[in-house]
CSV table of C-alpha atoms and ligand atoms in Angstrom, one decimal:
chain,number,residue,atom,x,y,z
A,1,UNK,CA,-4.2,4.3,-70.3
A,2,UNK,CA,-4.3,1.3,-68.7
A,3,UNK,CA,-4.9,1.1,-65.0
A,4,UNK,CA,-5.4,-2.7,-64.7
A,5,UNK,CA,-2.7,-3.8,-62.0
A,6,UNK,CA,-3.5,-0.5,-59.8
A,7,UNK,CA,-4.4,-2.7,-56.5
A,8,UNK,CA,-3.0,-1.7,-53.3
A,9,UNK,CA,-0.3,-4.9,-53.0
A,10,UNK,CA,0.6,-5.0,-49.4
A,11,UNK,CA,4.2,-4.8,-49.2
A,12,UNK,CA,5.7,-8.3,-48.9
A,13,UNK,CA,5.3,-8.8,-45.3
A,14,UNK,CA,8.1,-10.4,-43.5
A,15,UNK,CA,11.3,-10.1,-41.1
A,16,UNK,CA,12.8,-7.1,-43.3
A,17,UNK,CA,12.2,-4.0,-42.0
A,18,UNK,CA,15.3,-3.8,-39.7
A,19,UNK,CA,17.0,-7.0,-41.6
A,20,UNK,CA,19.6,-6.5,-44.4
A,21,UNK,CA,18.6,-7.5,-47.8
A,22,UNK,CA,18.0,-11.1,-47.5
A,23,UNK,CA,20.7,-11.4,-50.5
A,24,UNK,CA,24.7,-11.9,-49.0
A,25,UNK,CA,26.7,-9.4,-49.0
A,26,UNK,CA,26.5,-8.3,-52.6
A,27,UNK,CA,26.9,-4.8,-52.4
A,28,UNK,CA,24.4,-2.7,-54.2
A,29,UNK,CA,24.5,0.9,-54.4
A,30,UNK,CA,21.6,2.2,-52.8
A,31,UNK,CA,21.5,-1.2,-50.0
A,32,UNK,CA,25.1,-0.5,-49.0
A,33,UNK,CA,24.7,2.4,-47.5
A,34,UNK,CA,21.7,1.5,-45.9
A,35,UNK,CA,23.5,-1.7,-44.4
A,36,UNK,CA,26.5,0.3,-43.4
A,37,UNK,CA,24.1,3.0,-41.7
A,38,UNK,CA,22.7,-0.4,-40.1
A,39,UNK,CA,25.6,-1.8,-39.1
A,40,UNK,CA,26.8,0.8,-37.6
A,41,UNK,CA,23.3,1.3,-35.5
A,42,UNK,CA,24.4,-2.2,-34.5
A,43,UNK,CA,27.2,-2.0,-33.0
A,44,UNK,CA,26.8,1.2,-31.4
A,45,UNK,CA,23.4,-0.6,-29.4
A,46,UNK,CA,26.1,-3.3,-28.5
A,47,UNK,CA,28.4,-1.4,-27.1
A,48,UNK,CA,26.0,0.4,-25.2
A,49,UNK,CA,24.7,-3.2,-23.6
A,50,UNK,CA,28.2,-3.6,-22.8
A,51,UNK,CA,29.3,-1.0,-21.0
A,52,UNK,CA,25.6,-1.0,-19.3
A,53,UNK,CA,26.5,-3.8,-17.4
A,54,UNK,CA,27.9,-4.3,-14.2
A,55,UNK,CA,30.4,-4.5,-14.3
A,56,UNK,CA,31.1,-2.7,-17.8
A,57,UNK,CA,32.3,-5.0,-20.0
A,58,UNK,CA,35.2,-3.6,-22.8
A,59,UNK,CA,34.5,-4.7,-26.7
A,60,UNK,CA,37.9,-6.9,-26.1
A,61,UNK,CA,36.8,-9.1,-23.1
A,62,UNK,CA,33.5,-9.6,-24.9
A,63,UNK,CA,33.1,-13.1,-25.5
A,64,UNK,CA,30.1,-15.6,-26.9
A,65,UNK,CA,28.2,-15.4,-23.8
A,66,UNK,CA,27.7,-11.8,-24.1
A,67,UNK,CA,26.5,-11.7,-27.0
A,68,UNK,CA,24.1,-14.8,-26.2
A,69,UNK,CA,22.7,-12.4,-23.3
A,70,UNK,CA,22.4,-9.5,-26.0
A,71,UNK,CA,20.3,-11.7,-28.0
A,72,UNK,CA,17.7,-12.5,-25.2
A,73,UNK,CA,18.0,-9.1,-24.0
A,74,UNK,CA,16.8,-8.3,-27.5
A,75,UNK,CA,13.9,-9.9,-27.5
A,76,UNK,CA,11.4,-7.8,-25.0
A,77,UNK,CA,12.1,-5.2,-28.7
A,78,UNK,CA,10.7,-8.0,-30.3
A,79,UNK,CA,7.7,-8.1,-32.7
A,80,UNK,CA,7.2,-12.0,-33.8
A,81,UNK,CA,4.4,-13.7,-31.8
A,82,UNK,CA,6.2,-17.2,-30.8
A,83,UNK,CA,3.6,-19.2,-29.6
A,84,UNK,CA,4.1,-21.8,-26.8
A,85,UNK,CA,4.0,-25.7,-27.0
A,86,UNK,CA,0.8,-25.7,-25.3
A,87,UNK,CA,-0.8,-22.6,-27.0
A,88,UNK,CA,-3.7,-23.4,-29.0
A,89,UNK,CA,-2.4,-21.3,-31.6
A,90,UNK,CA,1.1,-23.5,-31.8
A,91,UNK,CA,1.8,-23.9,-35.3
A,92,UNK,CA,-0.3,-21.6,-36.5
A,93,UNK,CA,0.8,-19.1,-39.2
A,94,UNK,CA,-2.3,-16.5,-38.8
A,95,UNK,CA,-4.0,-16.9,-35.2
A,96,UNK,CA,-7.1,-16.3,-35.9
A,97,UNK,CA,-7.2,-14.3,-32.5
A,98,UNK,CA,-5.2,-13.2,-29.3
A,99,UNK,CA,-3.0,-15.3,-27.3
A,100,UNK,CA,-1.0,-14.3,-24.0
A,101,UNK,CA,2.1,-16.0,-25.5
A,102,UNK,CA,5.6,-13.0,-25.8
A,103,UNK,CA,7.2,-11.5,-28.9
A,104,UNK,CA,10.4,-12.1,-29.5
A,105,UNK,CA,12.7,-11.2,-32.3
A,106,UNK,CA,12.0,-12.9,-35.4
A,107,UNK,CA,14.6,-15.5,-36.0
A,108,UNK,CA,15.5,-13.3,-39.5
A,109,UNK,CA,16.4,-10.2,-38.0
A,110,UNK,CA,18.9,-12.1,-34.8
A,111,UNK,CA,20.7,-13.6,-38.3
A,112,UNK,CA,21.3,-10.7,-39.9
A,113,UNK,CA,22.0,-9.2,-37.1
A,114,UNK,CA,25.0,-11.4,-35.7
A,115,UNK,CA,25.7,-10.8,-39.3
A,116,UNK,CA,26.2,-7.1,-39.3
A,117,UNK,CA,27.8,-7.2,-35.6
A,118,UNK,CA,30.2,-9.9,-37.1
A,119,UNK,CA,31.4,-7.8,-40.3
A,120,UNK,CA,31.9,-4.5,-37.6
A,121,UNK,CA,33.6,-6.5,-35.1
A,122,UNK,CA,36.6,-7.4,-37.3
A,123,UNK,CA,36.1,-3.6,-39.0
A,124,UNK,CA,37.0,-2.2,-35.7
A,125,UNK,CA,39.6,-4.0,-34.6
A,126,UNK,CA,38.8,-7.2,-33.6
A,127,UNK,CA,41.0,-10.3,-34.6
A,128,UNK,CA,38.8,-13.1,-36.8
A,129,UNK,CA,40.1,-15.8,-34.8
A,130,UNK,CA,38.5,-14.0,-31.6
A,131,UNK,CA,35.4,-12.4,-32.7
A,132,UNK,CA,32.4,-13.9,-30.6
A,133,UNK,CA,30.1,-13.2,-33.4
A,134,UNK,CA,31.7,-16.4,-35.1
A,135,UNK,CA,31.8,-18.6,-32.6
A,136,UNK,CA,29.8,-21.9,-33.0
A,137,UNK,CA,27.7,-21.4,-29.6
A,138,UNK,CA,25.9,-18.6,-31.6
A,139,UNK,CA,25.2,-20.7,-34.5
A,140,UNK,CA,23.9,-23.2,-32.5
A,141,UNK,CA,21.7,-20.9,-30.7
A,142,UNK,CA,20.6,-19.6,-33.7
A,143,UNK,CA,19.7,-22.6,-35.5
A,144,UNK,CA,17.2,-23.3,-32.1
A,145,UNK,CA,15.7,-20.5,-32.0
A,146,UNK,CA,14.9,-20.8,-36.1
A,147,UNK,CA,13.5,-24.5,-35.4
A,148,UNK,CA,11.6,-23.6,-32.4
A,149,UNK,CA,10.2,-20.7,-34.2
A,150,UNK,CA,9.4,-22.8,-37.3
A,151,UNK,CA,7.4,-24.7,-35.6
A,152,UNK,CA,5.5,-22.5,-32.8
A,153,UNK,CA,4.5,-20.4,-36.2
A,154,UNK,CA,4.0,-23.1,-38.7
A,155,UNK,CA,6.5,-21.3,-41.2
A,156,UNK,CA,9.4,-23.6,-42.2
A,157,UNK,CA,12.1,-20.3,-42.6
A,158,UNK,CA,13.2,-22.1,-46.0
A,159,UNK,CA,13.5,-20.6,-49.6
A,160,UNK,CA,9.7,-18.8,-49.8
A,161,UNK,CA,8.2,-20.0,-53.2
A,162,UNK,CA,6.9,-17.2,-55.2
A,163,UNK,CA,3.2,-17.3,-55.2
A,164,UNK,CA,1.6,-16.1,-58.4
A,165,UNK,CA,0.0,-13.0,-57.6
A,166,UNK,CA,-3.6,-13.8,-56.8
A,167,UNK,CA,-5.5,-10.1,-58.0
A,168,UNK,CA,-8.0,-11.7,-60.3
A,169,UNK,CA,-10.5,-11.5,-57.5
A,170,UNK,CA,-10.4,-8.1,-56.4
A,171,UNK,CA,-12.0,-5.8,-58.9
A,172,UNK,CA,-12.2,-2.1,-57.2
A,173,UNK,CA,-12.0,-2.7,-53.9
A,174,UNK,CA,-11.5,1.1,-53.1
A,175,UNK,CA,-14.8,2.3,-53.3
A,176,UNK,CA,-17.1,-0.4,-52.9
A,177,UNK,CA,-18.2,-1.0,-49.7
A,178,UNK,CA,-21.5,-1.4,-49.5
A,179,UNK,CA,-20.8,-5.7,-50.8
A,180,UNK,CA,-21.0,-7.0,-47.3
A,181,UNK,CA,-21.1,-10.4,-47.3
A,182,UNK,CA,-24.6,-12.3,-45.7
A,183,UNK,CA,-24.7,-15.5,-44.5
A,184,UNK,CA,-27.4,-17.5,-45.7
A,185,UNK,CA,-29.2,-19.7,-42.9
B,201,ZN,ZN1,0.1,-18.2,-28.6
């Protein structure tokens, strides 16, 4: 028996819950249908915003713009703390406390999202060479929003380096609580 590695690792925090796989488009069994399933949520919550607004707006006059608004209508769902310029937090990866500064949706998720909505665009219909997903307004919004967000939380949204896994220190942890640490004055 060897119950050596048994600690509770924290799933991988990150962007992913509602994210695709962060890999392309490779399609793996059990991700595809997941992704699919996804996809389809997708564009079913964009068509919705369409026809929501006022005047409805049909899938085929749908252009760039729209899908800009959809973004920023996206965000109040959002779970990413994006801290101001002039938060004292700016920068910071792990706040050490509260600030008043908004969620928004993590730069991550928009990408994979434009993704998915992209891919069902052309699957329903839609021509490549007008599908608003693709257009380069979106990528340039994008890429702001993942600078801006890079740097109001510190994280540069590159490759993450794999960090060797750092359980030495945590013997037991389950059932010993009585090791509170004192300070020494
Ligand atoms: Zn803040």
């Amino acid at each position: 028996m060897s119950m050596d590695n048994r600690g509770k690792e924290p799933i991988q925090e990150g962007s992913s819950r509602s994210a695709v796989p962060s890999g392309d488009h490779l399609p793996q069994p059990t991700q595809l249908s997941r992704y699919e399933s996804q996809k389809r949520r997708d564009w079913n919550t964009f068509g919705q915003y369409l026809s929501n607004q006022r005047p409805p707006v049909g899938i085929s006059q749908c252009n760039s713009t729209h899908v800009l608004e959809f973004l920023r209508y996206l965000d109040q769902f959002g779970k990413t703390k994006v801290h101001f310029n002039g938060c004292v937090y700016f920068g910071q990866p792990e706040p050490p406390g509260p600030c008043t500064c908004p969620l928004k949706q993590a730069w991550g998720s928009l990408d994979a999202l434009i993704g998915r909505l992209r891919a069902a665009y052309e699957e329903n219909g839609g021509l490549p060479e007008t599908n608003p997903f693709a257009s380069s307004s979106i990528r340039v919004y994008l890429r702001e929003v993942r600078d801006s967000q890079a740097k109001a939380r510190g994280i540069p949204y590159k490759k993450k380096k794999k960090r060797p896994n750092r359980s030495l220190m945590k013997p037991n942890s389950s059932n010993t609580s009585s090791s509170i640490p004192l300070h020494q004055s």
